[in-house]
Amino acid sequence: MSNFLNKNKLLTNFQYGFRNNASAELVVPAMYESFLENMDKGKSTCGVFLDLSKAFDTVDYKILLCELMYYGIRGKQNSFYESYLTDRKQCTKANNYSANFQTIECGVPQGSVVGPLLFLIYVNDLPCASSFQTTLFADDTSLHLSHKDINKLQLNVQTELDNVGTWMRCKRLSINYNKTGYMILTATCSQNCNFKISTNGVRIQQTDSIRYLGVIIDNKLSWKPQISSLCGKLSQACGVVCKIRHFADMKILRLIYFSLFHSHLQCCVIDGGERIKLLSDQCKCYKIEF
């Protein structure tokens, strides 16, 4: 099915999750460049970052099978996936006690190879549901819209957010409002305190920075919150190395470096040939060479 979808280019280009030649490392730089471009044009941008509640577990089978049929997976192939999804049972076991088996009525099987692909098909038409510039990484959703007039921007964002809310109700998906927020990015220092948006009758909270795909984006695009968070993680890692440097050989220290240092330093860095040397001084202090 994956070859069929890729060959016929059926998956949206705005989806970066679980796809070849697409990753989180491409999402954040693309968003950042878009935000900068709008600032250079004198536009204000509203970025809405949605978090879906148990997205993989709330996929409706009937809707998913209709989506498969729409994208050309019909006949025996569609019946195969219907058999694969329906009449599944599960129970909970604790020590020697076991609950009765219950039939699973929704959700794609997690831990399977085809599960993520089925979810991508399920949310594939989200970019078409509104005029937002949409970025998807599986169920992590970013929506942003720009306008020179911030009051008109608010009206446009609210209208398009209502369209997204309608789409989610049709797909029987729900938003985790505690982890959902929006930012206003503008080239000027002034912020419109009256800028308010909501979805499904619930007001979305405005924030100055938000974590998206492990990276903290702030409304000034300064990267200060991200750098501060990164320094904190690397400081803790330095403490670990400091404590064990006399007891571990170079092989162990190298493993620690790649697990605690390198993974954070390389997050969303798309130029793999250019190595980051933020910890060179610390490594020299501990007489560690990599």
C-alpha positions as protocol buffer text, in pm:
chain_id: "A"
residue {
  index: 1
  type: MET
  ca { x: 0 y: 0 z: 0 }
}
residue {
  index: 2
  type: SER
  ca { x: 287 y: 236 z: 77 }
}
residue {
  index: 3
  type: ASN
  ca { x: 428 y: 192 z: -274 }
}
residue {
  index: 4
  type: PHE
  ca { x: 83 y: 253 z: -422 }
}
residue {
  index: 5
  type: LEU
  ca { x: 36 y: 576 z: -225 }
}
residue {
  index: 6
  type: ASN
  ca { x: 385 y: 705 z: -306 }
}
residue {
  index: 7
  type: LYS
  ca { x: 368 y: 611 z: -674 }
}
residue {
  index: 8
  type: ASN
  ca { x: 41 y: 796 z: -721 }
}
residue {
  index: 9
  type: LYS
  ca { x: 144 y: 1083 z: -489 }
}
residue {
  index: 10
  type: LEU
  ca { x: -171 y: 1051 z: -281 }
}
residue {
  index: 11
  type: LEU
  ca { x: -27 y: 1160 z: 53 }
}
residue {
  index: 12
  type: THR
  ca { x: -12 y: 1533 z: 118 }
}
residue {
  index: 13
  type: ASN
  ca { x: 326 y: 1703 z: 96 }
}
residue {
  index: 14
  type: PHE
  ca { x: 252 y: 1871 z: 429 }
}
residue {
  index: 15
  type: GLN
  ca { x: 285 y: 1540 z: 615 }
}
residue {
  index: 16
  type: TYR
  ca { x: 638 y: 1474 z: 744 }
}
residue {
  index: 17
  type: GLY
  ca { x: 578 y: 1180 z: 976 }
}
residue {
  index: 18
  type: PHE
  ca { x: 644 y: 813 z: 894 }
}
residue {
  index: 19
  type: ARG
  ca { x: 748 y: 890 z: 536 }
}
residue {
  index: 20
  type: ASN
  ca { x: 1064 y: 839 z: 334 }
}
residue {
  index: 21
  type: ASN
  ca { x: 1277 y: 1150 z: 282 }
}
residue {
  index: 22
  type: ALA
  ca { x: 1076 y: 1339 z: 545 }
}
residue {
  index: 23
  type: SER
  ca { x: 1151 y: 1395 z: 911 }
}
residue {
  index: 24
  type: ALA
  ca { x: 1114 y: 1636 z: 1201 }
}
residue {
  index: 25
  type: GLU
  ca { x: 1444 y: 1792 z: 1098 }
}
residue {
  index: 26
  type: LEU
  ca { x: 1273 y: 1936 z: 791 }
}
residue {
  index: 27
  type: VAL
  ca { x: 961 y: 2066 z: 968 }
}
residue {
  index: 28
  type: VAL
  ca { x: 1100 y: 2325 z: 1209 }
}
residue {
  index: 29
  type: PRO
  ca { x: 1338 y: 2497 z: 961 }
}
residue {
  index: 30
  type: ALA
  ca { x: 1057 y: 2518 z: 703 }
}
residue {
  index: 31
  type: MET
  ca { x: 823 y: 2678 z: 959 }
}
residue {
  index: 32
  type: TYR
  ca { x: 1096 y: 2912 z: 1077 }
}
residue {
  index: 33
  type: GLU
  ca { x: 1167 y: 3034 z: 724 }
}
residue {
  index: 34
  type: SER
  ca { x: 797 y: 3091 z: 664 }
}
residue {
  index: 35
  type: PHE
  ca { x: 763 y: 3295 z: 983 }
}
residue {
  index: 36
  type: LEU
  ca { x: 1068 y: 3505 z: 892 }
}
residue {
  index: 37
  type: GLU
  ca { x: 940 y: 3566 z: 540 }
}
residue {
  index: 38
  type: ASN
  ca { x: 608 y: 3695 z: 673 }
}
residue {
  index: 39
  type: MET
  ca { x: 789 y: 3925 z: 918 }
}
residue {
  index: 40
  type: ASP
  ca { x: 1003 y: 4065 z: 638 }
}
residue {
  index: 41
  type: LYS
  ca { x: 684 y: 4146 z: 447 }
}
residue {
  index: 42
  type: GLY
  ca { x: 543 y: 4332 z: 745 }
}
residue {
  index: 43
  type: LYS
  ca { x: 280 y: 4068 z: 817 }
}
residue {
  index: 44
  type: SER
  ca { x: 167 y: 3936 z: 1152 }
}
residue {
  index: 45
  type: THR
  ca { x: 141 y: 3560 z: 1185 }
}
residue {
  index: 46
  type: CYS
  ca { x: -77 y: 3351 z: 1412 }
}
residue {
  index: 47
  type: GLY
  ca { x: 62 y: 3004 z: 1470 }
}
residue {
  index: 48
  type: VAL
  ca { x: -175 y: 2750 z: 1625 }
}
residue {
  index: 49
  type: PHE
  ca { x: -24 y: 2429 z: 1759 }
}
residue {
  index: 50
  type: LEU
  ca { x: -281 y: 2155 z: 1810 }
}
residue {
  index: 51
  type: ASP
  ca { x: -237 y: 1846 z: 2023 }
}
residue {
  index: 52
  type: LEU
  ca { x: -482 y: 1564 z: 1952 }
}
residue {
  index: 53
  type: SER
  ca { x: -608 y: 1349 z: 2238 }
}
residue {
  index: 54
  type: LYS
  ca { x: -520 y: 981 z: 2185 }
}
residue {
  index: 55
  type: ALA
  ca { x: -530 y: 1033 z: 1811 }
}
residue {
  index: 56
  type: PHE
  ca { x: -425 y: 680 z: 1712 }
}
residue {
  index: 57
  type: ASP
  ca { x: -674 y: 527 z: 1954 }
}
residue {
  index: 58
  type: THR
  ca { x: -977 y: 722 z: 1829 }
}
residue {
  index: 59
  type: VAL
  ca { x: -961 y: 642 z: 1458 }
}
residue {
  index: 60
  type: ASP
  ca { x: -1309 y: 540 z: 1340 }
}
residue {
  index: 61
  type: TYR
  ca { x: -1300 y: 217 z: 1138 }
}
residue {
  index: 62
  type: LYS
  ca { x: -1590 y: 303 z: 908 }
}
residue {
  index: 63
  type: ILE
  ca { x: -1446 y: 641 z: 821 }
}
residue {
  index: 64
  type: LEU
  ca { x: -1100 y: 493 z: 767 }
}
residue {
  index: 65
  type: LEU
  ca { x: -1233 y: 224 z: 532 }
}
residue {
  index: 66
  type: CYS
  ca { x: -1418 y: 492 z: 336 }
}
residue {
  index: 67
  type: GLU
  ca { x: -1095 y: 690 z: 314 }
}
residue {
  index: 68
  type: LEU
  ca { x: -911 y: 383 z: 184 }
}
residue {
  index: 69
  type: MET
  ca { x: -1177 y: 335 z: -79 }
}
residue {
  index: 70
  type: TYR
  ca { x: -1156 y: 703 z: -179 }
}
residue {
  index: 71
  type: TYR
  ca { x: -780 y: 673 z: -236 }
}
residue {
  index: 72
  type: GLY
  ca { x: -825 y: 367 z: -457 }
}
residue {
  index: 73
  type: ILE
  ca { x: -783 y: 79 z: -213 }
}
residue {
  index: 74
  type: ARG
  ca { x: -1099 y: -110 z: -299 }
}
residue {
  index: 75
  type: GLY
  ca { x: -1231 y: -464 z: -342 }
}
residue {
  index: 76
  type: LYS
  ca { x: -1034 y: -743 z: -178 }
}
residue {
  index: 77
  type: GLN
  ca { x: -770 y: -503 z: -51 }
}
residue {
  index: 78
  type: ASN
  ca { x: -1031 y: -298 z: 131 }
}
residue {
  index: 79
  type: SER
  ca { x: -1189 y: -616 z: 269 }
}
residue {
  index: 80
  type: PHE
  ca { x: -846 y: -725 z: 390 }
}
residue {
  index: 81
  type: TYR
  ca { x: -804 y: -408 z: 596 }
}
residue {
  index: 82
  type: GLU
  ca { x: -1161 y: -436 z: 722 }
}
residue {
  index: 83
  type: SER
  ca { x: -1080 y: -785 z: 849 }
}
residue {
  index: 84
  type: TYR
  ca { x: -753 y: -660 z: 995 }
}
residue {
  index: 85
  type: LEU
  ca { x: -915 y: -375 z: 1188 }
}
residue {
  index: 86
  type: THR
  ca { x: -1248 y: -513 z: 1308 }
}
residue {
  index: 87
  type: ASP
  ca { x: -1339 y: -775 z: 1570 }
}
residue {
  index: 88
  type: ARG
  ca { x: -1017 y: -727 z: 1764 }
}
residue {
  index: 89
  type: LYS
  ca { x: -1037 y: -801 z: 2135 }
}
residue {
  index: 90
  type: GLN
  ca { x: -821 y: -712 z: 2430 }
}
residue {
  index: 91
  type: CYS
  ca { x: -818 y: -744 z: 2805 }
}
residue {
  index: 92
  type: THR
  ca { x: -621 y: -620 z: 3103 }
}
residue {
  index: 93
  type: LYS
  ca { x: -414 y: -853 z: 3317 }
}
residue {
  index: 94
  type: ALA
  ca { x: -262 y: -774 z: 3656 }
}
residue {
  index: 95
  type: ASN
  ca { x: -72 y: -1045 z: 3841 }
}
residue {
  index: 96
  type: ASN
  ca { x: -303 y: -1349 z: 3841 }
}
residue {
  index: 97
  type: TYR
  ca { x: -619 y: -1149 z: 3765 }
}
residue {
  index: 98
  type: SER
  ca { x: -760 y: -1093 z: 3420 }
}
residue {
  index: 99
  type: ALA
  ca { x: -1054 y: -882 z: 3299 }
}
residue {
  index: 100
  type: ASN
  ca { x: -1303 y: -1002 z: 3043 }
}
residue {
  index: 101
  type: PHE
  ca { x: -1212 y: -959 z: 2678 }
}
residue {
  index: 102
  type: GLN
  ca { x: -1375 y: -655 z: 2518 }
}
residue {
  index: 103
  type: THR
  ca { x: -1410 y: -578 z: 2146 }
}
residue {
  index: 104
  type: ILE
  ca { x: -1207 y: -278 z: 2029 }
}
residue {
  index: 105
  type: GLU
  ca { x: -1438 y: -46 z: 1839 }
}
residue {
  index: 106
  type: CYS
  ca { x: -1187 y: 218 z: 1723 }
}
residue {
  index: 107
  type: GLY
  ca { x: -817 y: 291 z: 1687 }
}
residue {
  index: 108
  type: VAL
  ca { x: -540 y: 160 z: 1464 }
}
residue {
  index: 109
  type: PRO
  ca { x: -320 y: -120 z: 1607 }
}
residue {
  index: 110
  type: GLN
  ca { x: -12 y: 42 z: 1753 }
}
residue {
  index: 111
  type: GLY
  ca { x: 324 y: -125 z: 1723 }
}
residue {
  index: 112
  type: SER
  ca { x: 236 y: -251 z: 1376 }
}
residue {
  index: 113
  type: VAL
  ca { x: 403 y: -147 z: 1050 }
}
residue {
  index: 114
  type: VAL
  ca { x: 79 y: -53 z: 878 }
}
residue {
  index: 115
  type: GLY
  ca { x: -76 y: 130 z: 1176 }
}
residue {
  index: 116
  type: PRO
  ca { x: 103 y: 464 z: 1125 }
}
residue {
  index: 117
  type: LEU
  ca { x: 33 y: 455 z: 751 }
}
residue {
  index: 118
  type: LEU
  ca { x: -338 y: 403 z: 814 }
}
residue {
  index: 119
  type: PHE
  ca { x: -336 y: 705 z: 1044 }
}
residue {
  index: 120
  type: LEU
  ca { x: -164 y: 918 z: 779 }
}
residue {
  index: 121
  type: ILE
  ca { x: -445 y: 829 z: 538 }
}
residue {
  index: 122
  type: TYR
  ca { x: -703 y: 914 z: 803 }
}
residue {
  index: 123
  type: VAL
  ca { x: -574 y: 1272 z: 849 }
}
residue {
  index: 124
  type: ASN
  ca { x: -449 y: 1321 z: 494 }
}
residue {
  index: 125
  type: ASP
  ca { x: -718 y: 1573 z: 397 }
}
residue {
  index: 126
  type: LEU
  ca { x: -669 y: 1805 z: 696 }
}
residue {
  index: 127
  type: PRO
  ca { x: -470 y: 2063 z: 490 }
}
residue {
  index: 128
  type: CYS
  ca { x: -769 y: 2087 z: 255 }
}
residue {
  index: 129
  type: ALA
  ca { x: -1013 y: 2161 z: 538 }
}
residue {
  index: 130
  type: SER
  ca { x: -899 y: 2522 z: 582 }
}
residue {
  index: 131
  type: SER
  ca { x: -686 y: 2802 z: 437 }
}
residue {
  index: 132
  type: PHE
  ca { x: -423 y: 2754 z: 706 }
}
residue {
  index: 133
  type: GLN
  ca { x: -70 y: 2671 z: 602 }
}
residue {
  index: 134
  type: THR
  ca { x: -69 y: 2329 z: 761 }
}
residue {
  index: 135
  type: THR
  ca { x: 225 y: 2123 z: 881 }
}
residue {
  index: 136
  type: LEU
  ca { x: 175 y: 1767 z: 1004 }
}
residue {
  index: 137
  type: PHE
  ca { x: 404 y: 1524 z: 1179 }
}
residue {
  index: 138
  type: ALA
  ca { x: 172 y: 1229 z: 1238 }
}
residue {
  index: 139
  type: ASP
  ca { x: -75 y: 1375 z: 1493 }
}
residue {
  index: 140
  type: ASP
  ca { x: 133 y: 1685 z: 1578 }
}
residue {
  index: 141
  type: THR
  ca { x: -36 y: 1966 z: 1390 }
}
residue {
  index: 142
  type: SER
  ca { x: 78 y: 2321 z: 1323 }
}
residue {
  index: 143
  type: LEU
  ca { x: -150 y: 2578 z: 1159 }
}
residue {
  index: 144
  type: HIS
  ca { x: -51 y: 2931 z: 1072 }
}
residue {
  index: 145
  type: LEU
  ca { x: -200 y: 3225 z: 888 }
}
residue {
  index: 146
  type: SER
  ca { x: -68 y: 3574 z: 811 }
}
residue {
  index: 147
  type: HIS
  ca { x: -208 y: 3920 z: 742 }
}
residue {
  index: 148
  type: LYS
  ca { x: -85 y: 4281 z: 765 }
}
residue {
  index: 149
  type: ASP
  ca { x: -393 y: 4383 z: 966 }
}
residue {
  index: 150
  type: ILE
  ca { x: -393 y: 4197 z: 1297 }
}
residue {
  index: 151
  type: ASN
  ca { x: -767 y: 4249 z: 1347 }
}
residue {
  index: 152
  type: LYS
  ca { x: -843 y: 4089 z: 1012 }
}
residue {
  index: 153
  type: LEU
  ca { x: -594 y: 3818 z: 1102 }
}
residue {
  index: 154
  type: GLN
  ca { x: -797 y: 3736 z: 1412 }
}
residue {
  index: 155
  type: LEU
  ca { x: -1119 y: 3709 z: 1210 }
}
residue {
  index: 156
  type: ASN
  ca { x: -953 y: 3491 z: 945 }
}
residue {
  index: 157
  type: VAL
  ca { x: -790 y: 3263 z: 1204 }
}
residue {
  index: 158
  type: GLN
  ca { x: -1119 y: 3216 z: 1390 }
}
residue {
  index: 159
  type: THR
  ca { x: -1306 y: 3136 z: 1066 }
}
residue {
  index: 160
  type: GLU
  ca { x: -1049 y: 2882 z: 954 }
}
residue {
  index: 161
  type: LEU
  ca { x: -1022 y: 2734 z: 1302 }
}
residue {
  index: 162
  type: ASP
  ca { x: -1398 y: 2674 z: 1295 }
}
residue {
  index: 163
  type: ASN
  ca { x: -1345 y: 2484 z: 968 }
}
residue {
  index: 164
  type: VAL
  ca { x: -1076 y: 2272 z: 1133 }
}
residue {
  index: 165
  type: GLY
  ca { x: -1310 y: 2206 z: 1427 }
}
residue {
  index: 166
  type: THR
  ca { x: -1580 y: 2089 z: 1186 }
}
residue {
  index: 167
  type: TRP
  ca { x: -1331 y: 1857 z: 1016 }
}
residue {
  index: 168
  type: MET
  ca { x: -1228 y: 1709 z: 1352 }
}
residue {
  index: 169
  type: ARG
  ca { x: -1586 y: 1644 z: 1455 }
}
residue {
  index: 170
  type: CYS
  ca { x: -1646 y: 1468 z: 1124 }
}
residue {
  index: 171
  type: LYS
  ca { x: -1337 y: 1254 z: 1186 }
}
residue {
  index: 172
  type: ARG
  ca { x: -1435 y: 1204 z: 1554 }
}
residue {
  index: 173
  type: LEU
  ca { x: -1103 y: 1341 z: 1673 }
}
residue {
  index: 174
  type: SER
  ca { x: -1067 y: 1559 z: 1981 }
}
residue {
  index: 175
  type: ILE
  ca { x: -821 y: 1827 z: 2091 }
}
residue {
  index: 176
  type: ASN
  ca { x: -616 y: 1817 z: 2409 }
}
residue {
  index: 177
  type: TYR
  ca { x: -672 y: 2180 z: 2512 }
}
residue {
  index: 178
  type: ASN
  ca { x: -416 y: 2164 z: 2794 }
}
residue {
  index: 179
  type: LYS
  ca { x: -137 y: 2113 z: 2540 }
}
residue {
  index: 180
  type: THR
  ca { x: -279 y: 2332 z: 2264 }
}
residue {
  index: 181
  type: GLY
  ca { x: -176 y: 2697 z: 2226 }
}
residue {
  index: 182
  type: TYR
  ca { x: -112 y: 2975 z: 1981 }
}
residue {
  index: 183
  type: MET
  ca { x: 148 y: 3247 z: 1927 }
}
residue {
  index: 184
  type: ILE
  ca { x: 141 y: 3585 z: 1758 }
}
residue {
  index: 185
  type: LEU
  ca { x: 456 y: 3664 z: 1564 }
}
residue {
  index: 186
  type: THR
  ca { x: 501 y: 4018 z: 1442 }
}
residue {
  index: 187
  type: ALA
  ca { x: 786 y: 4243 z: 1331 }
}
residue {
  index: 188
  type: THR
  ca { x: 666 y: 4518 z: 1566 }
}
residue {
  index: 189
  type: CYS
  ca { x: 697 y: 4516 z: 1942 }
}
residue {
  index: 190
  type: SER
  ca { x: 325 y: 4568 z: 2001 }
}
residue {
  index: 191
  type: GLN
  ca { x: 100 y: 4271 z: 2068 }
}
residue {
  index: 192
  type: ASN
  ca { x: -277 y: 4284 z: 2038 }
}
residue {
  index: 193
  type: CYS
  ca { x: -404 y: 4187 z: 2385 }
}
residue {
  index: 194
  type: ASN
  ca { x: -757 y: 4149 z: 2247 }
}
residue {
  index: 195
  type: PHE
  ca { x: -653 y: 3869 z: 2012 }
}
residue {
  index: 196
  type: LYS
  ca { x: -868 y: 3576 z: 2121 }
}
residue {
  index: 197
  type: ILE
  ca { x: -950 y: 3256 z: 1936 }
}
residue {
  index: 198
  type: SER
  ca { x: -1143 y: 2944 z: 2033 }
}
residue {
  index: 199
  type: THR
  ca { x: -1251 y: 2612 z: 1892 }
}
residue {
  index: 200
  type: ASN
  ca { x: -1557 y: 2409 z: 1984 }
}
residue {
  index: 201
  type: GLY
  ca { x: -1644 y: 2678 z: 2236 }
}
residue {
  index: 202
  type: VAL
  ca { x: -1314 y: 2642 z: 2425 }
}
residue {
  index: 203
  type: ARG
  ca { x: -1073 y: 2934 z: 2427 }
}
residue {
  index: 204
  type: ILE
  ca { x: -718 y: 2854 z: 2318 }
}
residue {
  index: 205
  type: GLN
  ca { x: -445 y: 2995 z: 2540 }
}
residue {
  index: 206
  type: GLN
  ca { x: -190 y: 3237 z: 2400 }
}
residue {
  index: 207
  type: THR
  ca { x: 175 y: 3172 z: 2479 }
}
residue {
  index: 208
  type: ASP
  ca { x: 510 y: 3337 z: 2412 }
}
residue {
  index: 209
  type: SER
  ca { x: 681 y: 3007 z: 2332 }
}
residue {
  index: 210
  type: ILE
  ca { x: 577 y: 2653 z: 2262 }
}
residue {
  index: 211
  type: ARG
  ca { x: 753 y: 2318 z: 2227 }
}
residue {
  index: 212
  type: TYR
  ca { x: 693 y: 2158 z: 1888 }
}
residue {
  index: 213
  type: LEU
  ca { x: 864 y: 1832 z: 1791 }
}
residue {
  index: 214
  type: GLY
  ca { x: 1113 y: 1875 z: 2075 }
}
residue {
  index: 215
  type: VAL
  ca { x: 1212 y: 2230 z: 1976 }
}
residue {
  index: 216
  type: ILE
  ca { x: 1100 y: 2542 z: 2162 }
}
residue {
  index: 217
  type: ILE
  ca { x: 983 y: 2814 z: 1924 }
}
residue {
  index: 218
  type: ASP
  ca { x: 931 y: 3163 z: 2068 }
}
residue {
  index: 219
  type: ASN
  ca { x: 731 y: 3452 z: 1927 }
}
residue {
  index: 220
  type: LYS
  ca { x: 1047 y: 3659 z: 1870 }
}
residue {
  index: 221
  type: LEU
  ca { x: 1221 y: 3376 z: 1682 }
}
residue {
  index: 222
  type: SER
  ca { x: 1523 y: 3440 z: 1904 }
}
residue {
  index: 223
  type: TRP
  ca { x: 1580 y: 3075 z: 2003 }
}
residue {
  index: 224
  type: LYS
  ca { x: 1660 y: 3193 z: 2359 }
}
residue {
  index: 225
  type: PRO
  ca { x: 1414 y: 2950 z: 2529 }
}
residue {
  index: 226
  type: GLN
  ca { x: 1549 y: 2664 z: 2316 }
}
residue {
  index: 227
  type: ILE
  ca { x: 1911 y: 2752 z: 2394 }
}
residue {
  index: 228
  type: SER
  ca { x: 1832 y: 2783 z: 2765 }
}
residue {
  index: 229
  type: SER
  ca { x: 1663 y: 2444 z: 2766 }
}
residue {
  index: 230
  type: LEU
  ca { x: 1948 y: 2287 z: 2570 }
}
residue {
  index: 231
  type: CYS
  ca { x: 2209 y: 2432 z: 2805 }
}
residue {
  index: 232
  type: GLY
  ca { x: 2023 y: 2283 z: 3101 }
}
residue {
  index: 233
  type: LYS
  ca { x: 2019 y: 1936 z: 2946 }
}
residue {
  index: 234
  type: LEU
  ca { x: 2387 y: 1956 z: 2849 }
}
residue {
  index: 235
  type: SER
  ca { x: 2480 y: 2080 z: 3195 }
}
residue {
  index: 236
  type: GLN
  ca { x: 2318 y: 1774 z: 3349 }
}
residue {
  index: 237
  type: ALA
  ca { x: 2500 y: 1554 z: 3101 }
}
residue {
  index: 238
  type: CYS
  ca { x: 2830 y: 1719 z: 3193 }
}
residue {
  index: 239
  type: GLY
  ca { x: 2759 y: 1636 z: 3556 }
}
residue {
  index: 240
  type: VAL
  ca { x: 2711 y: 1269 z: 3466 }
}
residue {
  index: 241
  type: VAL
  ca { x: 3040 y: 1259 z: 3275 }
}
residue {
  index: 242
  type: CYS
  ca { x: 3219 y: 1437 z: 3557 }
}
residue {
  index: 243
  type: LYS
  ca { x: 3111 y: 1176 z: 3810 }
}
residue {
  index: 244
  type: ILE
  ca { x: 3197 y: 867 z: 3607 }
}
residue {
  index: 245
  type: ARG
  ca { x: 3502 y: 982 z: 3408 }
}
residue {
  index: 246
  type: HIS
  ca { x: 3741 y: 810 z: 3650 }
}
residue {
  index: 247
  type: PHE
  ca { x: 3554 y: 479 z: 3640 }
}
residue {
  index: 248
  type: ALA
  ca { x: 3460 y: 439 z: 3272 }
}
residue {
  index: 249
  type: ASP
  ca { x: 3679 y: 365 z: 2974 }
}
residue {
  index: 250
  type: MET
  ca { x: 3672 y: 559 z: 2645 }
}
residue {
  index: 251
  type: LYS
  ca { x: 3417 y: 324 z: 2488 }
}
residue {
  index: 252
  type: ILE
  ca { x: 3163 y: 386 z: 2765 }
}
residue {
  index: 253
  type: LEU
  ca { x: 3229 y: 762 z: 2761 }
}
residue {
  index: 254
  type: ARG
  ca { x: 3174 y: 766 z: 2387 }
}
residue {
  index: 255
  type: LEU
  ca { x: 2837 y: 592 z: 2428 }
}
residue {
  index: 256
  type: ILE
  ca { x: 2738 y: 846 z: 2692 }
}
residue {
  index: 257
  type: TYR
  ca { x: 2836 y: 1132 z: 2464 }
}
residue {
  index: 258
  type: PHE
  ca { x: 2619 y: 1012 z: 2177 }
}
residue {
  index: 259
  type: SER
  ca { x: 2323 y: 935 z: 2403 }
}
residue {
  index: 260
  type: LEU
  ca { x: 2331 y: 1245 z: 2627 }
}
residue {
  index: 261
  type: PHE
  ca { x: 2511 y: 1511 z: 2422 }
}
residue {
  index: 262
  type: HIS
  ca { x: 2505 y: 1441 z: 2051 }
}
residue {
  index: 263
  type: SER
  ca { x: 2135 y: 1354 z: 2032 }
}
residue {
  index: 264
  type: HIS
  ca { x: 2040 y: 1695 z: 2173 }
}
residue {
  index: 265
  type: LEU
  ca { x: 2296 y: 1890 z: 1973 }
}
residue {
  index: 266
  type: GLN
  ca { x: 2188 y: 1737 z: 1643 }
}
residue {
  index: 267
  type: CYS
  ca { x: 1814 y: 1783 z: 1698 }
}
residue {
  index: 268
  type: CYS
  ca { x: 1663 y: 1950 z: 1388 }
}
residue {
  index: 269
  type: VAL
  ca { x: 2010 y: 2022 z: 1241 }
}
residue {
  index: 270
  type: ILE
  ca { x: 1977 y: 1950 z: 870 }
}
residue {
  index: 271
  type: ASP
  ca { x: 2342 y: 2007 z: 773 }
}
residue {
  index: 272
  type: GLY
  ca { x: 2489 y: 1675 z: 876 }
}
residue {
  index: 273
  type: GLY
  ca { x: 2836 y: 1762 z: 747 }
}
residue {
  index: 274
  type: GLU
  ca { x: 2886 y: 2049 z: 989 }
}
residue {
  index: 275
  type: ARG
  ca { x: 2953 y: 1924 z: 1337 }
}
residue {
  index: 276
  type: ILE
  ca { x: 2845 y: 2116 z: 1645 }
}
residue {
  index: 277
  type: LYS
  ca { x: 3125 y: 2194 z: 1888 }
}
residue {
  index: 278
  type: LEU
  ca { x: 2939 y: 2351 z: 2180 }
}
residue {
  index: 279
  type: LEU
  ca { x: 3098 y: 2109 z: 2430 }
}
residue {
  index: 280
  type: SER
  ca { x: 3459 y: 2127 z: 2314 }
}
residue {
  index: 281
  type: ASP
  ca { x: 3574 y: 2325 z: 2620 }
}
residue {
  index: 282
  type: GLN
  ca { x: 3394 y: 2092 z: 2860 }
}
residue {
  index: 283
  type: CYS
  ca { x: 3543 y: 1786 z: 2692 }
}
residue {
  index: 284
  type: LYS
  ca { x: 3890 y: 1936 z: 2717 }
}
residue {
  index: 285
  type: CYS
  ca { x: 3838 y: 1998 z: 3089 }
}
residue {
  index: 286
  type: TYR
  ca { x: 3755 y: 1631 z: 3137 }
}
residue {
  index: 287
  type: LYS
  ca { x: 4037 y: 1526 z: 2902 }
}
residue {
  index: 288
  type: ILE
  ca { x: 3791 y: 1341 z: 2680 }
}
residue {
  index: 289
  type: GLU
  ca { x: 3856 y: 1314 z: 2309 }
}
residue {
  index: 290
  type: PHE
  ca { x: 3593 y: 1209 z: 2058 }
}
